[in-house]
Structure formats: structure tokens, C-alpha cells
């Protein structure tokens, strides 16, 4: 095989569309653009969402809702998951290594869901009022 013998596979190189080159091409006269209207003109097009001057849908509907960007840095841990963890002292790094919170989490709060029987010392972690009572009842503490 030589470089001068190389050839594309049949049908691999499709001829480009030659518009406005006579009736025999099938794309003569209006060149596939139809008759009249903004879309038939050269340079005649509009921005996304434009509805011909009618008030666009995204402007007709009311503004609604808000999602805080700080939510992705806040995490929560249940009393049940603290029980399963089985560590005497728990901090943010311990929770990340155990996979209970994501890597991006900066603030963690313990919520009262389930039961806690062993004493756990929390450092740098917040807790709800109910969770705090449950932790202290089990002999644990918050620092």
C-alpha cells in the first residue's frame, strides 16, 4: 500500500449542499428557505426566546424561589449515624473520613433522629436542642 493509493470509503465524503444553483439542484430559487418572512432574509434572525414581539414566556411568568449557595457547605449528621460510627471523640475530619459528610462541607450539625446510647464528645460540631439533650443524657458533651 502506498500513500498515492489511499482512498476514502464509499459514502464517507458527502458533497456539501450547493444552494441557489438552479432548478436541477433541488435547492434553486428560494434555496430551501421558503417564501418571505424573517427567516428567508439574509441576516434576518432573532435571539433565543423571541416570540415575534409578543411578551416572551420567560418574562410572562412570575419570578419565584431562591436557592442559597451556602447550602453546599452545610451538612447534617443523625444520632443514629453517630452511634454506628462508634468513635469516642468526633470532629469534622472524623466525619469526612467515615464518609458521613462530603468533602466540601465546612459546618456540621447533629440532628435528633434515632437514639444514642454511648458517650460521644463533639468538637467543632453544632447540634439542635433535642440532639444536644440526647447527647448529654448519654454522657457525652459538646465543645
PDB file of C-alpha atoms in Angstrom, residues 36-136:
ATOM      1  CA  UNK A  36     -40.994  35.606   2.508  1.00  0.00           C
ATOM      2  CA  UNK A  37     -40.714  36.142   6.255  1.00  0.00           C
ATOM      3  CA  UNK A  38     -37.865  36.957   8.588  1.00  0.00           C
ATOM      4  CA  UNK A  39     -36.218  33.540   8.243  1.00  0.00           C
ATOM      5  CA  UNK A  40     -35.974  33.886   4.454  1.00  0.00           C
ATOM      6  CA  UNK A  41     -33.975  37.136   4.576  1.00  0.00           C
ATOM      7  CA  UNK A  42     -30.209  37.477   4.763  1.00  0.00           C
ATOM      8  CA  UNK A  43     -29.170  38.366   8.312  1.00  0.00           C
ATOM      9  CA  UNK A  44     -32.766  38.082   9.493  1.00  0.00           C
ATOM     10  CA  UNK A  45     -32.907  36.083  12.672  1.00  0.00           C
ATOM     11  CA  UNK A  46     -33.725  36.662  16.344  1.00  0.00           C
ATOM     12  CA  UNK A  47     -32.457  35.920  19.825  1.00  0.00           C
ATOM     13  CA  UNK A  48     -33.382  32.808  21.802  1.00  0.00           C
ATOM     14  CA  UNK A  49     -36.868  33.053  23.317  1.00  0.00           C
ATOM     15  CA  UNK A  50     -38.016  35.795  20.907  1.00  0.00           C
ATOM     16  CA  UNK A  51     -41.700  35.394  20.037  1.00  0.00           C
ATOM     17  CA  UNK A  52     -42.160  37.941  17.265  1.00  0.00           C
ATOM     18  CA  UNK A  53     -42.655  40.883  19.604  1.00  0.00           C
ATOM     19  CA  UNK A  54     -45.132  39.098  21.892  1.00  0.00           C
ATOM     20  CA  UNK A  55     -44.038  39.166  25.534  1.00  0.00           C
ATOM     21  CA  UNK A  56     -41.786  36.066  25.827  1.00  0.00           C
ATOM     22  CA  UNK A  57     -42.767  33.189  28.118  1.00  0.00           C
ATOM     23  CA  UNK A  58     -39.821  33.701  30.490  1.00  0.00           C
ATOM     24  CA  UNK A  59     -40.980  37.300  31.052  1.00  0.00           C
ATOM     25  CA  UNK A  60     -44.679  36.440  31.362  1.00  0.00           C
ATOM     26  CA  UNK A  61     -44.127  34.020  34.240  1.00  0.00           C
ATOM     27  CA  UNK A  62     -43.503  35.384  37.745  1.00  0.00           C
ATOM     28  CA  UNK A  63     -40.118  35.196  39.425  1.00  0.00           C
ATOM     29  CA  UNK A  64     -40.159  32.541  42.107  1.00  0.00           C
ATOM     30  CA  UNK A  65     -37.834  30.859  44.562  1.00  0.00           C
ATOM     31  CA  UNK A  66     -34.253  31.140  45.696  1.00  0.00           C
ATOM     32  CA  UNK A  67     -31.556  28.555  46.413  1.00  0.00           C
ATOM     33  CA  UNK A  68     -28.786  29.577  48.759  1.00  0.00           C
ATOM     34  CA  UNK A  69     -25.242  28.891  47.537  1.00  0.00           C
ATOM     35  CA  UNK A  70     -24.041  28.386  51.118  1.00  0.00           C
ATOM     36  CA  UNK A  71     -26.158  25.207  51.452  1.00  0.00           C
ATOM     37  CA  UNK A  72     -23.489  23.115  49.717  1.00  0.00           C
ATOM     38  CA  UNK A  73     -21.079  23.850  52.597  1.00  0.00           C
ATOM     39  CA  UNK A  74     -23.524  22.790  55.359  1.00  0.00           C
ATOM     40  CA  UNK A  75     -24.043  19.180  56.385  1.00  0.00           C
ATOM     41  CA  UNK A  76     -26.059  17.255  58.938  1.00  0.00           C
ATOM     42  CA  UNK A  77     -25.477  14.044  60.869  1.00  0.00           C
ATOM     43  CA  UNK A  78     -28.056  11.988  62.755  1.00  0.00           C
ATOM     44  CA  UNK A  79     -27.733  10.459  66.217  1.00  0.00           C
ATOM     45  CA  UNK A  80     -28.088   7.010  64.608  1.00  0.00           C
ATOM     46  CA  UNK A  81     -25.050   7.597  62.382  1.00  0.00           C
ATOM     47  CA  UNK A  82     -23.027   8.793  65.412  1.00  0.00           C
ATOM     48  CA  UNK A  83     -23.999   5.564  67.193  1.00  0.00           C
ATOM     49  CA  UNK A  84     -22.840   3.466  64.221  1.00  0.00           C
ATOM     50  CA  UNK A  85     -19.589   5.439  63.929  1.00  0.00           C
ATOM     51  CA  UNK A  86     -18.509   4.203  67.359  1.00  0.00           C
ATOM     52  CA  UNK A  87     -15.877   6.906  67.980  1.00  0.00           C
ATOM     53  CA  UNK A  88     -15.486   8.478  71.437  1.00  0.00           C
ATOM     54  CA  UNK A  89     -14.371  11.845  70.040  1.00  0.00           C
ATOM     55  CA  UNK A  90     -15.901  13.204  66.841  1.00  0.00           C
ATOM     56  CA  UNK A  91     -14.859  16.219  64.780  1.00  0.00           C
ATOM     57  CA  UNK A  92     -15.323  17.341  61.160  1.00  0.00           C
ATOM     58  CA  UNK A  93     -12.291  15.384  59.892  1.00  0.00           C
ATOM     59  CA  UNK A  94     -13.556  12.153  61.519  1.00  0.00           C
ATOM     60  CA  UNK A  95     -16.941  12.552  59.816  1.00  0.00           C
ATOM     61  CA  UNK A  96     -15.321  13.214  56.408  1.00  0.00           C
ATOM     62  CA  UNK A  97     -13.083  10.135  56.711  1.00  0.00           C
ATOM     63  CA  UNK A  98     -16.081   7.990  57.691  1.00  0.00           C
ATOM     64  CA  UNK A  99     -17.971   9.300  54.639  1.00  0.00           C
ATOM     65  CA  UNK A 100     -20.853  10.715  56.682  1.00  0.00           C
ATOM     66  CA  UNK A 101     -20.395  14.191  55.170  1.00  0.00           C
ATOM     67  CA  UNK A 102     -18.993  15.350  51.823  1.00  0.00           C
ATOM     68  CA  UNK A 103     -15.525  16.764  51.211  1.00  0.00           C
ATOM     69  CA  UNK A 104     -16.829  20.324  50.616  1.00  0.00           C
ATOM     70  CA  UNK A 105     -18.664  20.514  53.959  1.00  0.00           C
ATOM     71  CA  UNK A 106     -17.456  23.197  56.392  1.00  0.00           C
ATOM     72  CA  UNK A 107     -20.264  23.303  59.002  1.00  0.00           C
ATOM     73  CA  UNK A 108     -21.911  20.222  60.503  1.00  0.00           C
ATOM     74  CA  UNK A 109     -24.906  19.973  62.791  1.00  0.00           C
ATOM     75  CA  UNK A 110     -26.200  16.919  64.645  1.00  0.00           C
ATOM     76  CA  UNK A 111     -29.953  16.407  64.360  1.00  0.00           C
ATOM     77  CA  UNK A 112     -32.174  14.349  66.638  1.00  0.00           C
ATOM     78  CA  UNK A 113     -33.052  11.324  64.565  1.00  0.00           C
ATOM     79  CA  UNK A 114     -32.708   7.928  66.181  1.00  0.00           C
ATOM     80  CA  UNK A 115     -31.076   7.129  69.524  1.00  0.00           C
ATOM     81  CA  UNK A 116     -27.632   7.492  71.063  1.00  0.00           C
ATOM     82  CA  UNK A 117     -26.547   5.116  73.829  1.00  0.00           C
ATOM     83  CA  UNK A 118     -22.776   5.692  74.049  1.00  0.00           C
ATOM     84  CA  UNK A 119     -20.992   8.815  75.283  1.00  0.00           C
ATOM     85  CA  UNK A 120     -19.651  10.953  72.442  1.00  0.00           C
ATOM     86  CA  UNK A 121     -17.539  14.108  72.702  1.00  0.00           C
ATOM     87  CA  UNK A 122     -18.210  16.510  69.829  1.00  0.00           C
ATOM     88  CA  UNK A 123     -15.645  19.183  68.916  1.00  0.00           C
ATOM     89  CA  UNK A 124     -16.410  21.915  66.388  1.00  0.00           C
ATOM     90  CA  UNK A 125     -19.824  20.455  65.578  1.00  0.00           C
ATOM     91  CA  UNK A 126     -23.185  22.043  66.318  1.00  0.00           C
ATOM     92  CA  UNK A 127     -26.337  20.305  67.460  1.00  0.00           C
ATOM     93  CA  UNK A 128     -30.041  21.016  67.658  1.00  0.00           C
ATOM     94  CA  UNK A 129     -31.632  21.454  71.096  1.00  0.00           C
ATOM     95  CA  UNK A 130     -33.127  17.936  71.039  1.00  0.00           C
ATOM     96  CA  UNK A 131     -29.869  16.347  69.834  1.00  0.00           C
ATOM     97  CA  UNK A 132     -27.865  18.214  72.492  1.00  0.00           C
ATOM     98  CA  UNK A 133     -30.180  16.899  75.230  1.00  0.00           C
ATOM     99  CA  UNK A 134     -29.861  13.328  73.878  1.00  0.00           C
ATOM    100  CA  UNK A 135     -26.036  13.534  73.708  1.00  0.00           C
ATOM    101  CA  UNK A 136     -25.758  14.869  77.261  1.00  0.00           C
TER     102      UNK A 136
END
